[in-house]
Coordinates of C-alpha atoms in Angstrom, one line a residue:
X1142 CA -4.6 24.7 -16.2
X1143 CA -6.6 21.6 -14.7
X1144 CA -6.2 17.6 -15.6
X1145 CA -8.8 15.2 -15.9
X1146 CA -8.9 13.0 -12.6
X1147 CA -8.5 10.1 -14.5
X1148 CA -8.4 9.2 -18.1
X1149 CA -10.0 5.4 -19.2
X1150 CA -8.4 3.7 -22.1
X1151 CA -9.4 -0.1 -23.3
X1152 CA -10.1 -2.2 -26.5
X1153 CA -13.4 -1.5 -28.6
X1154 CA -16.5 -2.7 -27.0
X1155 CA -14.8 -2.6 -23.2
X1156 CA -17.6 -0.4 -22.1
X1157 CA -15.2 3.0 -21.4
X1158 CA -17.8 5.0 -22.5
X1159 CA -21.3 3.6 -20.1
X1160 CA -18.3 3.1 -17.1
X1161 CA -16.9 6.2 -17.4
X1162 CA -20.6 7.9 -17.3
X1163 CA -22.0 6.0 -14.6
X1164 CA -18.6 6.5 -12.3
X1165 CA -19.2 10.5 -13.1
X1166 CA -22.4 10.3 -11.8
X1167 CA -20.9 8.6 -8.9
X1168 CA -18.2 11.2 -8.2
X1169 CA -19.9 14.1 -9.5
X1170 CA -17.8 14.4 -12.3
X1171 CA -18.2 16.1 -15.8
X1172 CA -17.4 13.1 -18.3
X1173 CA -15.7 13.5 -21.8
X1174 CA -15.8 11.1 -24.3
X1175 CA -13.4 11.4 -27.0
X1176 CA -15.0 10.3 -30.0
X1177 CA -17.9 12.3 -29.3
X1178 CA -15.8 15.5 -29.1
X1179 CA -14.1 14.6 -32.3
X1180 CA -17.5 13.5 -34.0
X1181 CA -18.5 17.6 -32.8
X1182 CA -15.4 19.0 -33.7
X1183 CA -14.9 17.8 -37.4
X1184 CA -18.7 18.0 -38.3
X1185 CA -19.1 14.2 -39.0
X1186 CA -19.1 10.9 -37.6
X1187 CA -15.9 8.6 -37.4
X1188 CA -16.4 6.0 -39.7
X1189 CA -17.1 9.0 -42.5
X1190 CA -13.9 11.0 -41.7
X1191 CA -12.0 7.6 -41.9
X1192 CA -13.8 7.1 -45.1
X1193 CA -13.3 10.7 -46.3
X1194 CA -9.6 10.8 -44.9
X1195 CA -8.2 8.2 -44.0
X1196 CA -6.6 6.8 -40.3
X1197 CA -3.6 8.7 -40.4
X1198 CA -5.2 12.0 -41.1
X1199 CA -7.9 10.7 -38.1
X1200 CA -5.2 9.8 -36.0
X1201 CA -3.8 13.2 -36.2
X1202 CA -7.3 15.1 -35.1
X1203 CA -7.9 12.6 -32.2
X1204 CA -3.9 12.8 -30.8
X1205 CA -4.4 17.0 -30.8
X1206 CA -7.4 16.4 -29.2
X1207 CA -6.7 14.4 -26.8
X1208 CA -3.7 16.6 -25.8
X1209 CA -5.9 19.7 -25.6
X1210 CA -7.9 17.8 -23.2
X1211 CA -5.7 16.6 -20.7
X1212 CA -4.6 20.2 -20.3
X1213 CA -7.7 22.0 -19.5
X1214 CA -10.5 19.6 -18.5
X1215 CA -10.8 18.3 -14.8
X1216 CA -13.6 15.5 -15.4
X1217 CA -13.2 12.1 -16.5
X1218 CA -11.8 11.6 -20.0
X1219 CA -12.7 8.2 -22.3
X1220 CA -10.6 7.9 -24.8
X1221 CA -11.5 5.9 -28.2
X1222 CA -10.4 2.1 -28.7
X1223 CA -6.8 2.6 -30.6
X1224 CA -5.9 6.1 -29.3
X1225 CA -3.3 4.9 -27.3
X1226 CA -1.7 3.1 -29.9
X1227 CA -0.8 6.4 -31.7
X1228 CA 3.1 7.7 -29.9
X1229 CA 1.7 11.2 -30.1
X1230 CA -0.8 10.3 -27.2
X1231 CA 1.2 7.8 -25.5
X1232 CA 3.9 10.9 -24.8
X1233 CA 1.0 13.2 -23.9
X1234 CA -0.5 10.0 -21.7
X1235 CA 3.4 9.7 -20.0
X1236 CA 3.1 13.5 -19.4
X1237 CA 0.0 12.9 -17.7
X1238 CA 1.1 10.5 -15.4
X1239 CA 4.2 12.2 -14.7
X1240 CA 2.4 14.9 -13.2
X1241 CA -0.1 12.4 -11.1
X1242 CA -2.4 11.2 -13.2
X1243 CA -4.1 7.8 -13.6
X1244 CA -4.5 5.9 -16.8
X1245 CA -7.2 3.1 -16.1
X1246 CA -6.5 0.4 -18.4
X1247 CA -10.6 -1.1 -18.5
X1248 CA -10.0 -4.8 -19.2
X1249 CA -12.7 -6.3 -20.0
X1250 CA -13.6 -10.1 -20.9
X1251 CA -12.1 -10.1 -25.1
X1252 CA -15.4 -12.2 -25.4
X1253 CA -17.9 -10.1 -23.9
X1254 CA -16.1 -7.1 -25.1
X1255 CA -16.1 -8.5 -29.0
X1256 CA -19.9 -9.0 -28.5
X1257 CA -20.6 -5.2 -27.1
X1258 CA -18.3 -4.0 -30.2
X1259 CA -19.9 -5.7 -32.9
X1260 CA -23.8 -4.8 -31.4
X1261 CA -22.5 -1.0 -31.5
X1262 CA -21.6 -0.5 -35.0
X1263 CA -19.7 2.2 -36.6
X1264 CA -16.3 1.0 -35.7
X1265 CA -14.4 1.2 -39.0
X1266 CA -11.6 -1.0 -37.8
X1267 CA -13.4 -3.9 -37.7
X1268 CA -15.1 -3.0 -41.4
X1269 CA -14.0 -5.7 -44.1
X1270 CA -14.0 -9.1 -43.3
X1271 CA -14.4 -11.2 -40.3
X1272 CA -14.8 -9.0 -37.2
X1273 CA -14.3 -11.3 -34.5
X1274 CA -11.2 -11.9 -36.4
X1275 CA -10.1 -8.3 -36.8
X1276 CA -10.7 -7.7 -33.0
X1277 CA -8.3 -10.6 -32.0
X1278 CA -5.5 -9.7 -33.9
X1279 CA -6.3 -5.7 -32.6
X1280 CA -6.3 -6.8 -29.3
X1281 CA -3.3 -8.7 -29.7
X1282 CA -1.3 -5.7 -30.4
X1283 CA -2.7 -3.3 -28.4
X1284 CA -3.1 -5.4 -25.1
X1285 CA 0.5 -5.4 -24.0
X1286 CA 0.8 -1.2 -25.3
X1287 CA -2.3 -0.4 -23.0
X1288 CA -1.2 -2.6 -20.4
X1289 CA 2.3 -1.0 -20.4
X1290 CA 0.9 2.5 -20.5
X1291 CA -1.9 2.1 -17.8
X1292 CA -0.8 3.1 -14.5
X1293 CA -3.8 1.5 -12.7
X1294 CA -5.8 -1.2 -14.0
X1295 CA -9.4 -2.9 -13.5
X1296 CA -10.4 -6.2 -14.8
X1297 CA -14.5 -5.9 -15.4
X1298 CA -14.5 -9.7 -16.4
X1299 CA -18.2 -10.5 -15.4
X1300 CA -19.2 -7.3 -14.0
X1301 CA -22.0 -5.3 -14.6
X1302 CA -21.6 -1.6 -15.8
X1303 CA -22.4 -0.2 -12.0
X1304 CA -19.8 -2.8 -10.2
X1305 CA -17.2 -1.8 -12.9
X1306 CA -18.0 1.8 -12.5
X1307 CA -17.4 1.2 -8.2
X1308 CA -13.9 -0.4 -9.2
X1309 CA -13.0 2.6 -11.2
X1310 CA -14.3 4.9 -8.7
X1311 CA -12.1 3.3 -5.8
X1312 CA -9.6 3.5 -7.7
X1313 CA -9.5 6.9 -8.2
X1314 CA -10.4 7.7 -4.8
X1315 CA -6.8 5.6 -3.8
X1316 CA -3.9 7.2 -2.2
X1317 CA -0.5 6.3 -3.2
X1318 CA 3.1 6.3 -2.0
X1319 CA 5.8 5.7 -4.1
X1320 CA 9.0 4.6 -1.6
X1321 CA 12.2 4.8 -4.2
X1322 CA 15.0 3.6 -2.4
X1323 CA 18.6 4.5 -3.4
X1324 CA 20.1 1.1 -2.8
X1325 CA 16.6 -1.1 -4.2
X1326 CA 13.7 -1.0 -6.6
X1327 CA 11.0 1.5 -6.1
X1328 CA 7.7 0.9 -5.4
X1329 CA 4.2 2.2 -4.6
X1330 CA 2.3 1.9 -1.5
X1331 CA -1.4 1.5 -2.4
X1332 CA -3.9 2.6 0.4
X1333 CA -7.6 2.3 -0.7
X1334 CA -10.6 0.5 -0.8
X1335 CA -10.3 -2.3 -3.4
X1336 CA -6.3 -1.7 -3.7
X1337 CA -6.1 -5.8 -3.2
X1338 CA -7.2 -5.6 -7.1
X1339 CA -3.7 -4.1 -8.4
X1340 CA -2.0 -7.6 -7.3
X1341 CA -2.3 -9.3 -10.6
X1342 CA -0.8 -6.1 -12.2
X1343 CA 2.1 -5.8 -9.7
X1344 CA 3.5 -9.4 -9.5
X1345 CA 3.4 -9.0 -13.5
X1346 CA 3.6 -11.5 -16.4
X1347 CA 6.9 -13.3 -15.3
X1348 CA 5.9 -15.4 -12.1
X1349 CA 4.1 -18.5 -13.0
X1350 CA 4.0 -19.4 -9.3
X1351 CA 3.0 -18.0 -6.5
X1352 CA 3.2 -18.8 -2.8
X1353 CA 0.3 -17.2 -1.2
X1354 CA 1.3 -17.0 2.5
X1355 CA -1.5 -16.1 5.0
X1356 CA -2.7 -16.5 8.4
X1357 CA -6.3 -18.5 9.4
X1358 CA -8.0 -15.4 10.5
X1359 CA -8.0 -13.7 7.3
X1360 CA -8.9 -16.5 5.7
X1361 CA -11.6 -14.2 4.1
X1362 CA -9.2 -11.9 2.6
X1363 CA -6.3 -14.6 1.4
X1364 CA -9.5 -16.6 -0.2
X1365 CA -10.3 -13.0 -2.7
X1366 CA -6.2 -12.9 -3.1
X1367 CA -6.5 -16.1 -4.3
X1368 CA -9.1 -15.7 -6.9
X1369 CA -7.5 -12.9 -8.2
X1370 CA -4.5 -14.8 -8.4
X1371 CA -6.4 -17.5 -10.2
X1372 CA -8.2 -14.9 -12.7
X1373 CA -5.1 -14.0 -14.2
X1374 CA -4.0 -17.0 -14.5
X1375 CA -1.1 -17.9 -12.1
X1376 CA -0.7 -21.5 -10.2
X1377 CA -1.3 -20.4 -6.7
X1378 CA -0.1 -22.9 -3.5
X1379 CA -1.6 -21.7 -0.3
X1380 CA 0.4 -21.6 2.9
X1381 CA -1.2 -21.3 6.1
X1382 CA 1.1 -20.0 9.2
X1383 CA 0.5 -19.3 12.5
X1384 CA -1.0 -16.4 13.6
X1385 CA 1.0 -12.9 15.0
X1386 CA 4.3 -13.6 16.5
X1387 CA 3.8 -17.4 17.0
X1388 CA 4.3 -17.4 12.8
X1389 CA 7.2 -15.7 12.8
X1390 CA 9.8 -17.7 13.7
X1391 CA 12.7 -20.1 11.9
X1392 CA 10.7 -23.0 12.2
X1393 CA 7.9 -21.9 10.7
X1394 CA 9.8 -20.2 7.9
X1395 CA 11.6 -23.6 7.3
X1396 CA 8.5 -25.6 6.5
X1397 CA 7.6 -22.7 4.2
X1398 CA 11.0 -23.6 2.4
X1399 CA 10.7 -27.2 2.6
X1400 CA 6.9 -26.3 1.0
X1401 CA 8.5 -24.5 -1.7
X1402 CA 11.5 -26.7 -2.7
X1403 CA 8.9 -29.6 -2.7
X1404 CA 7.0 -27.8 -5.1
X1405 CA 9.4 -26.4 -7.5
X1406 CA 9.3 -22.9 -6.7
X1407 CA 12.2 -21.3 -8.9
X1408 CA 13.6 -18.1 -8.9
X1409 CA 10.9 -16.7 -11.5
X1410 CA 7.9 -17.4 -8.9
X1411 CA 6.8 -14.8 -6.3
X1412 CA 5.1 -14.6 -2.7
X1413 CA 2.1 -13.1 -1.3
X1414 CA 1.5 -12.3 2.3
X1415 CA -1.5 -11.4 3.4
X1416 CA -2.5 -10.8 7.0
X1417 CA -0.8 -8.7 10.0
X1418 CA 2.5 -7.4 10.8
X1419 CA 4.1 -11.2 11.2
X1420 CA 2.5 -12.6 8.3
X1421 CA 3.7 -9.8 6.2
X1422 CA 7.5 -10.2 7.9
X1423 CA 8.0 -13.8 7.3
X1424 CA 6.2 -14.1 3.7
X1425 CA 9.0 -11.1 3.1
X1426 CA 11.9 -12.9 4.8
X1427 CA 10.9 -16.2 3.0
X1428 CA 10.9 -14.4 -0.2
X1429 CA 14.4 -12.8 0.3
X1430 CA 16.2 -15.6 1.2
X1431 CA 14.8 -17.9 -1.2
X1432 CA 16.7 -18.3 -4.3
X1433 CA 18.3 -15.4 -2.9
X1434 CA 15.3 -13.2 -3.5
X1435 CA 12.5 -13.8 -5.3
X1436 CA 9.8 -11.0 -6.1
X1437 CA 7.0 -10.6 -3.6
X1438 CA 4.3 -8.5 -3.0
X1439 CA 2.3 -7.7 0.4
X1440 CA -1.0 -7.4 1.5
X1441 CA -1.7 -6.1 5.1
X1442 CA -4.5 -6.5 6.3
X1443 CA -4.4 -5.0 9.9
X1444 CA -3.6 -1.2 10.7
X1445 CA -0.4 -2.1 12.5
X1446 CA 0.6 -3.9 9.2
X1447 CA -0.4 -1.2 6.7
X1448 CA 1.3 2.0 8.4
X1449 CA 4.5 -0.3 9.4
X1450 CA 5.6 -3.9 9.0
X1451 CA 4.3 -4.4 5.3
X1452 CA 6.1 -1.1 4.1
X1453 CA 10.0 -0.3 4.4
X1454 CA 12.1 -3.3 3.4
X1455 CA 12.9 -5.0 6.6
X1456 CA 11.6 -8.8 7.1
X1457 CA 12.6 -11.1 9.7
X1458 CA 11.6 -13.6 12.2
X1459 CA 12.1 -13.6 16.4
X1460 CA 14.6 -16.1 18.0
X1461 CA 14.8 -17.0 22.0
X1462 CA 17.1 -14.0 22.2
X1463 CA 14.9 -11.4 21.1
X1464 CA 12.7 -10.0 18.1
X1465 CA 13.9 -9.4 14.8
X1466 CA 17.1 -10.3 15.7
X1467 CA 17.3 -12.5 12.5
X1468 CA 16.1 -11.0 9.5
X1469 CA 16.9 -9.1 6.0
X1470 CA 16.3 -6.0 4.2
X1471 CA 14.4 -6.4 0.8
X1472 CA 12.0 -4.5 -0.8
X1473 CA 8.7 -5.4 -1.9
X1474 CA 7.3 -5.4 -5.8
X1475 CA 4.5 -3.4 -4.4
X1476 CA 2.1 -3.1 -1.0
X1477 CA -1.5 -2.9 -0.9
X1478 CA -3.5 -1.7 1.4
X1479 CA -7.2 -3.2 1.1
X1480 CA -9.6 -0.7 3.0
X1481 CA -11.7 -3.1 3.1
X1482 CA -9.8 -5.7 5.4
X1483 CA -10.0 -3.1 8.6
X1484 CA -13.2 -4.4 8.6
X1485 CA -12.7 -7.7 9.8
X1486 CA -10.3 -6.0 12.5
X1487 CA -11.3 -6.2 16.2
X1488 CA -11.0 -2.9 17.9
X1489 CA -8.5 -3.8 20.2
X1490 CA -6.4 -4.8 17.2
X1491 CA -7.2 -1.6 15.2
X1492 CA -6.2 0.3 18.2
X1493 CA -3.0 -0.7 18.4
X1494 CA -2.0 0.5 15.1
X1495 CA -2.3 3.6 16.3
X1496 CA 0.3 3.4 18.5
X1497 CA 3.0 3.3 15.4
X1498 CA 0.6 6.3 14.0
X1499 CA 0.9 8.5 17.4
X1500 CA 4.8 7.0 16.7
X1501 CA 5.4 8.8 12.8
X1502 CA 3.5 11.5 14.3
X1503 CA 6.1 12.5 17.3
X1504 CA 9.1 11.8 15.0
X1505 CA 8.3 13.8 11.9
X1506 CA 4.5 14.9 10.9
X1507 CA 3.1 16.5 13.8
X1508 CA -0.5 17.0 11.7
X1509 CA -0.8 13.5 12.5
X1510 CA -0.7 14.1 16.8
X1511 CA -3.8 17.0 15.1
X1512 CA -5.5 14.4 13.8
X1513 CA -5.1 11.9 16.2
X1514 CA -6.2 14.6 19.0
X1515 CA -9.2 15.8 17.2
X1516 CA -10.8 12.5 16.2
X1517 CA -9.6 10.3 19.1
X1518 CA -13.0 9.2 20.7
X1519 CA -13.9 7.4 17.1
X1520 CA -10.6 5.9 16.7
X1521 CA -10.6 4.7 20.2
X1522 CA -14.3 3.3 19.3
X1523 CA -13.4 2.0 16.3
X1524 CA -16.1 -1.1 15.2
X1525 CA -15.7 -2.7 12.1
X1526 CA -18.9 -3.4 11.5
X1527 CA -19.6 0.1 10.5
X1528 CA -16.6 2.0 9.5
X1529 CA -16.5 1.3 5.7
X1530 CA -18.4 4.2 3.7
X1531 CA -18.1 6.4 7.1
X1532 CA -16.2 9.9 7.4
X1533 CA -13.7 7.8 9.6
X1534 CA -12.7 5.7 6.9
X1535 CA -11.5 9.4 5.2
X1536 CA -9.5 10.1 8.4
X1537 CA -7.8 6.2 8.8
X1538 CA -6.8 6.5 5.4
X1539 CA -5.3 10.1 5.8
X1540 CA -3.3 8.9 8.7
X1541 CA -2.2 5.8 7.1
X1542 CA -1.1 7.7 4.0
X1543 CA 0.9 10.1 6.0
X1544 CA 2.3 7.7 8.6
X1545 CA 3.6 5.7 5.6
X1546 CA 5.1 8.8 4.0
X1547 CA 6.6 9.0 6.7
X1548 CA 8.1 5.7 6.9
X1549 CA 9.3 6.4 3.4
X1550 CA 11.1 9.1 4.2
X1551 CA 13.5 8.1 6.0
X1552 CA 13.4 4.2 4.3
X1553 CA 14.7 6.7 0.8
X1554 CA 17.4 8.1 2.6
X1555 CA 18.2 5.0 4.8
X1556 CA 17.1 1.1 3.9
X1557 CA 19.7 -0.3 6.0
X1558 CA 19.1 1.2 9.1
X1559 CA 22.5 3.4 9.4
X1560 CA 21.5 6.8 10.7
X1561 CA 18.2 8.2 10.1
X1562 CA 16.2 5.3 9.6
X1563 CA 17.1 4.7 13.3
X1564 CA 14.2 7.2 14.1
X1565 CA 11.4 5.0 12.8
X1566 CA 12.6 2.8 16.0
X1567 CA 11.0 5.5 18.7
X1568 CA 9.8 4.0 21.2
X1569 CA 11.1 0.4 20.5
X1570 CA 13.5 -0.2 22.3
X1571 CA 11.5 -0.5 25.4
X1572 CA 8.9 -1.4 23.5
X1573 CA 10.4 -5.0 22.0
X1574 CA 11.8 -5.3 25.4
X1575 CA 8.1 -5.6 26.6
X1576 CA 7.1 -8.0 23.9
X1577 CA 9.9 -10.0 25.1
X1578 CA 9.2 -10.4 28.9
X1579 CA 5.4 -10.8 28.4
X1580 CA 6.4 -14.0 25.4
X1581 CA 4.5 -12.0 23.0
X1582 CA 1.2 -11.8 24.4
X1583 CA 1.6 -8.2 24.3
X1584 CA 0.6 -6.7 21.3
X1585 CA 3.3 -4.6 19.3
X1586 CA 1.2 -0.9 18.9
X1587 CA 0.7 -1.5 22.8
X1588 CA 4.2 -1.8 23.6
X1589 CA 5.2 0.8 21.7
X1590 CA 3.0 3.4 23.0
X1591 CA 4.7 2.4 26.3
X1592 CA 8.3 2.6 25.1
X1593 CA 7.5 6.5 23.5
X1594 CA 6.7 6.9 27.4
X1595 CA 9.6 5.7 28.1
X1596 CA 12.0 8.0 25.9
X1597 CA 10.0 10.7 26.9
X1598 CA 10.5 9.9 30.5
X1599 CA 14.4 9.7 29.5
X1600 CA 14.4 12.6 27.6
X1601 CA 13.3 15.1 29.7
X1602 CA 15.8 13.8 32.9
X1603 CA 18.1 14.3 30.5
X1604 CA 17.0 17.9 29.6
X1605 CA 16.1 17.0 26.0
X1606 CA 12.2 18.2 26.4
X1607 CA 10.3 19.3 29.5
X1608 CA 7.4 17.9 31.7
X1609 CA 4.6 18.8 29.3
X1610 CA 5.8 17.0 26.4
X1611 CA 6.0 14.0 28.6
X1612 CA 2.6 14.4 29.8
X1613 CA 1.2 14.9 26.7
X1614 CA 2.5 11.6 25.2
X1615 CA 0.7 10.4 28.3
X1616 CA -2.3 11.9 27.4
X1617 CA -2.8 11.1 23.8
X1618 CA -1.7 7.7 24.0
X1619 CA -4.6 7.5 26.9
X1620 CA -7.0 8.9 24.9
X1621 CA -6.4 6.7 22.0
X1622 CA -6.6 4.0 24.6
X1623 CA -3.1 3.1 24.5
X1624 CA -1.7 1.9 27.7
X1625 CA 1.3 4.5 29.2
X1626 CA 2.9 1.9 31.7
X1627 CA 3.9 -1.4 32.8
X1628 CA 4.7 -3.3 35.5
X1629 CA 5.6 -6.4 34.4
X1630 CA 9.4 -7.5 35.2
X1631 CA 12.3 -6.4 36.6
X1632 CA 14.9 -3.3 35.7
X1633 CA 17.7 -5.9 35.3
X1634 CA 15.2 -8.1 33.2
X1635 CA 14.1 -5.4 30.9
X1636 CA 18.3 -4.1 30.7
X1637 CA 19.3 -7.5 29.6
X1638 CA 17.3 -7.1 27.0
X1639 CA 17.9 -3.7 25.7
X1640 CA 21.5 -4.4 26.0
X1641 CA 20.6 -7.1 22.8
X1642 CA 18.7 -4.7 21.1
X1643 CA 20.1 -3.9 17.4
X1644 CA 20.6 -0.6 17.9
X1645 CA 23.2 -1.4 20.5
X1646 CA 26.2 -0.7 19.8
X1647 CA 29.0 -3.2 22.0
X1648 CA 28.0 -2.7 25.4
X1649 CA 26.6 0.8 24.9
X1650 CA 23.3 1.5 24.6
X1651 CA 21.6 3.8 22.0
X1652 CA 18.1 5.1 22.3
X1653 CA 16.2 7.5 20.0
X1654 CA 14.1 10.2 21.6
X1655 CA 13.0 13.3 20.9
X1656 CA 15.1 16.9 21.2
X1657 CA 13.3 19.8 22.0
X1658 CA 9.5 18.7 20.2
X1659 CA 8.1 16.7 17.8
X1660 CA 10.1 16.1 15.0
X1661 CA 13.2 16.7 16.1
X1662 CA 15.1 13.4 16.7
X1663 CA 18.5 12.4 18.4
X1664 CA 20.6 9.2 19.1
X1665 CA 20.8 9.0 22.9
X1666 CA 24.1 7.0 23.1
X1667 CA 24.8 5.3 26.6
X1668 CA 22.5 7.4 28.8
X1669 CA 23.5 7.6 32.8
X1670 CA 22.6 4.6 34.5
X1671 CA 20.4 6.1 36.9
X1672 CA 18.6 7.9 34.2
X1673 CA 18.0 4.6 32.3
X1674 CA 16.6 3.2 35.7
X1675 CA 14.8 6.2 37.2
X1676 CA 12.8 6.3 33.3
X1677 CA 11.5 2.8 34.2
X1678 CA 10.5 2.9 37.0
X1679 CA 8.4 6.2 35.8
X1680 CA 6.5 4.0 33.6
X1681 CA 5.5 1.7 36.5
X1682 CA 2.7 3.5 37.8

C-alpha cells in the first residue's frame, strides 16, 4: 500500500489542477487529478453525471474514489473544488494525515480564483444564476472546512502558476517535528525552505495584534514576517531589540512591556520573534509573562536558534549574576525554521551551531557525530552565499531535524527541567560559565563545545569513559572548527560561577556527562574537588 505525497484541496478556479502538474514536473511525480479520474471512470463528464444523477449520487462516486486513491497511489493527488466538503472524505483526509500526510489547502486570491472558474466552464455549481454570487457564498462555507482540514497551507495571492508550484514543492519537501508536551500544548517544529509561510496559519484567526520582536540584522527576514503578517490581515507593531545577548536582558524586556501596554496589547494578541537564540528567548519570555501568557510563535533565523533556543519551552533573560538565571517555561504555538535565513548567516555564526549539534549528538543520536564526521570540511566552510539549492542544504537540514528530535525528547518527558531534560545541559555548565567571564563576547555554540571538553575531561578522571572518548570530542569539535580550550580566568573565578549554575543544588554541584559512550547520560553530583580543578586546567592548553 503507498500514499500520495501530498494531496491539494482549494475552492473552484484556485489553480490545483496547473499547480499540482507543474510541481510534479518539479519533483518528478506522477499527478492525479480527481475529476479527470472520475470523468474516465463513469464514462462522462461532470456536469452530465450531475445532470443525469444528481450531487449526492456524484458525491458518493468522487468520496470512493478519492478513498481508493489515497491508499494506492504515491504521486500527487488534486482533488475537485467541494470534495472536502463531503464527511466521507474529510474522515479518509484525517486518516491521511494521521499516518503523515499533507493536505495543502491552495488559497488563492477569491478574486483571481472567481475569474479562472468562470473562464473554465463546466462547473455545475456555479450553473443558475449569478456565478460570482454562487462562488462567494461557496467559498464562504467551505473556506473555514478546508482551512480546518488542511494541515499545511499556501496562499498563491499574486503568484504565477510556477512560484505557486515552488511554494507547494517546499512544502512538501519540509521536515516536521511535532514536540507534545505532557504538562503544555503541542506543537510542530517546521524545518524547511519557505517554512516562515505557515506563520499566518499558526498564530490563527484569534490575535488581532501582533508584536513582531526582531533584531536589526535580520532586518531582511523580520521585513517578509511582516508582510506576511500584513497579508492576512493582522495589525503588526514592530520592535527592534538589541542584538545576541545584549537583548536579552530585564531592561530590554521592560521597554518591550511598556511598548505593549502603551499599545493595548490584550491577552488575545500574540508575539513573533525572529532572529537568533536571544531574540527568540526574550520575544518568548515577554510573551509568557505578559498577561500571564499570551500565544507566540518563533522564527529562528540562525543555526544555534533553530536546533536549540527557539525549540523546548524555556525563555528567559541574563542578570549580573549569570545567564538564564531569570526566566520561564512556556511553549510556543509553533516554530519555524526558514531555510532560507542560514543564508544571511556568517560562517563563524553558522559554525557555532554546530556545537549544540555535536552536543544532541553525544547525548542521544550518535548518527549525528556520523554526519558531522563525514561532512565536516563543508560545515566548517560553510558560505552563505552558496548553500541554498546545494547537497549541504540536504545534510543541515538532516542534522537540524534530528538535533531537534532530540531536544523533543527529552522536552516530552521533561519541560521543567526535573531529571532528564537535565541532559540537554551537556556541556553547559562550563560552557555559561565561559559566556560569563568573557561578558558575552563569547559566542554560545563556542562555549559549549568547550564545556563538552570539559565533562569529558571530568568524566574520564572519574572513570566514567576513557582517553579516546575524550580525544575524540577534541577532535570533532576541531574539525568542525570549534575551539576545545580556554584560558581565560581563574579556577576560583569559573567555580563561583558554576556554584550559581541552576543545576546546583545548595552548595553541591551537579554536572551531566557522559557514562560509558555516547548516549548514555548521568548526573555527576558534587564531583572531588581536585577532579573539578584538575578538568580545567585540562582545557587550558
Amino acid at each position: 500500500m503507498q500514499h500520495p505525497v501530498a494531496v491539494i484541496i482549494g475552492m473552484m478556479g484556485a489553480g490545483k489542477t496547473r499547480v499540482g502538474r507543474e510541481v510534479s514536473q518539479m519533483m518528478g511525480l506522477p499527478f492525479k487529478d480527481a475529476d479527470i479520474e472520475i470523468e474516465r471512470e463513469v464514462g462522462m463528464t461532470i456536469p452530465e453525471y450531475f445532470s443525469r444523477y444528481g450531487e449526492p449520487a456524484f458525491r458518493k462516486v468522487e468520496s470512493d474514489l478519492i478513498r481508493r486513491t489515497l491508499d494506492e497511489f504515491g504521486g500527487l493527488f488534486a482533488l475537485g473544488g467541494g470534495a472536502p466538503m463531503t464527511p466521507a472524505t474529510q474522515d479518509a483526509l484525517a486518516d491521511y494525515i494521521d499516518g503523515g500526510g499533507r493536505v495543502i489547502y491552495l488559497q488563492a486570491d477569491p478574486k483571481e480564483a472567481m475569474e479562472r472558474a468562470n473562464r473554465g466552464g463546466g462547473r455545475p455549481m456555479l450553473d443558475g444564476g449569478d456565478a460570482n454570487a454562487r462562488w462567494m457564498r461557496l467559498y464562504e462555507q467551505r473556506d473555514p472546512v478546508f482551512d480546518r482540514i488542511a494541515n499545511v497551507h499556501v496562499r498563491t495571492h499574486g503568484s504565477t502558476p510556477q512560484m505557486a508550484a515552488r511554494k507547494v514543492m517546499n512544502m512538501i519537501e519540509e521536515r516536521v517535528v511535532h514536540v507534545g508536551v505532557v504538562s503544555a500544548d503541542d506543537y510542530n517544529v517546521r524545518i524547511g525552505e519557505g517554512a516562515m509561510n505557515h506563520l499566518a496559519p499558526v498564530l490563527g484567526d484569534k490575535p488581532a495584534r501582533i508584536a513582531l520582536i526582531h533584531t536589526q540584522p535580520v532586518q531582511r527576514h523580520s521585513d517578509r514576517a511582516r508582510a506576511l503578517l500584513r497579508q492576512a490581515g493582522y495589525e503588526v507593531s514592530d520592535i527592534v531589540i538589541p542584538d545576541a545577548e545584549a537583548g536579552k536582558t530585564v531592561t530590554v524586556a521592560n521597554g518591550v512591556w511598556e511598548r505593549l501596554g502603551a499599545e493595548g496589547f490584550t491577552r488575545s494578541d500574540a508575539v513573533v520573534g525572529v532572529g537568533g537564540g536571544a531574540a527568540t528567548d526574550l520575544a518568548g519570555f515577554v510573551a509568557a509573562t505578559w498577561m500571564r501568557g499570551i500565544r507566540y510563535v518563533n522564527c529562528p533565523t540562525s543555526l544555534l536558534a533553530m536546533v536549540d533556543a527557539s525549540t523546548g519551552g524555556k525563555t528567559g533573560t541574563n542578570t549580573a549574576a549569570g545567564k538564564n538565571l531569570v526566566g520561564s517555561f512556556y511553549t510556543p504555538a509553533g516554530v519555524l525554521a526558514d531555510m532560507t535565513t542560514l543564508a544571511s548567516l556568517p560562517n563563524d555564526i553558522f559554525v557555532e551551531g554546530l556545537g549544540e549539534v555535536a552536543k544532541s549528538g553525544f547525548i542521544s543520536d550518535p548518527e549525528i557525530l556520523r554526519i558531522l564526521e563525514e561532512h565536516a570540511d563543508e560545515l566548517r566552510g560553510f558560505d552563505g552565499a552558496t548553500f541554498l539549492g546545494t547537497p549541504l542544504e540536504d545534510v543541515v537540514a538532516e542534522l537540524i531535524e534530528r538535533t531537534v528530535r532530540v531536544k523533543a525528547k527529552h522536552v516530552s518527558a521533561d519541560l521543567k527541567e526535573a531529571g532528564l531534560r537535565e541532559f540537554l545541559n551537556y556541556g553547559h555548565t562550563m560552557g555559561h560559565a565561559i559566556e560569563k567571564m568573557e561578558h558575552f563576547r563569547w559566542r554560545h555554540g563556542n562555549a559549549v563545545a568547550v564545556g563538552m571538553v570539559y565533562a569529558a575531561e571530568l568524566a574520564c578522571l572519574l572513570g566514567h569513559i576513557d582517553r579516546d572518548l575524550v580525544d575524540y570530542h577534541r577532535s570533532l569539535l576541531a574539525s568542525l572548527g570549534l575551539p576545545t580550550s580556554w584560558n581565560g580566568g581563574s579556577f576560583e573565578d569559573v567555580l563561583a560561577i558554576m556554584h550559581r549554575d541552576k543545576k546546583a543544588r545548595g552548595n553541591k554541584l551537579r554536572f551531566v556527562v557522559l557514562d560509558g559512550g555516547p548516549g548514555r547520560m548521568m548526573h555527576l553530583d558534587d564531583p572531588p574537588a581536585d577532579a573539578v580543578e584538575e578538568a580545567f586546567h585540562r582545557i587550558q592548553h
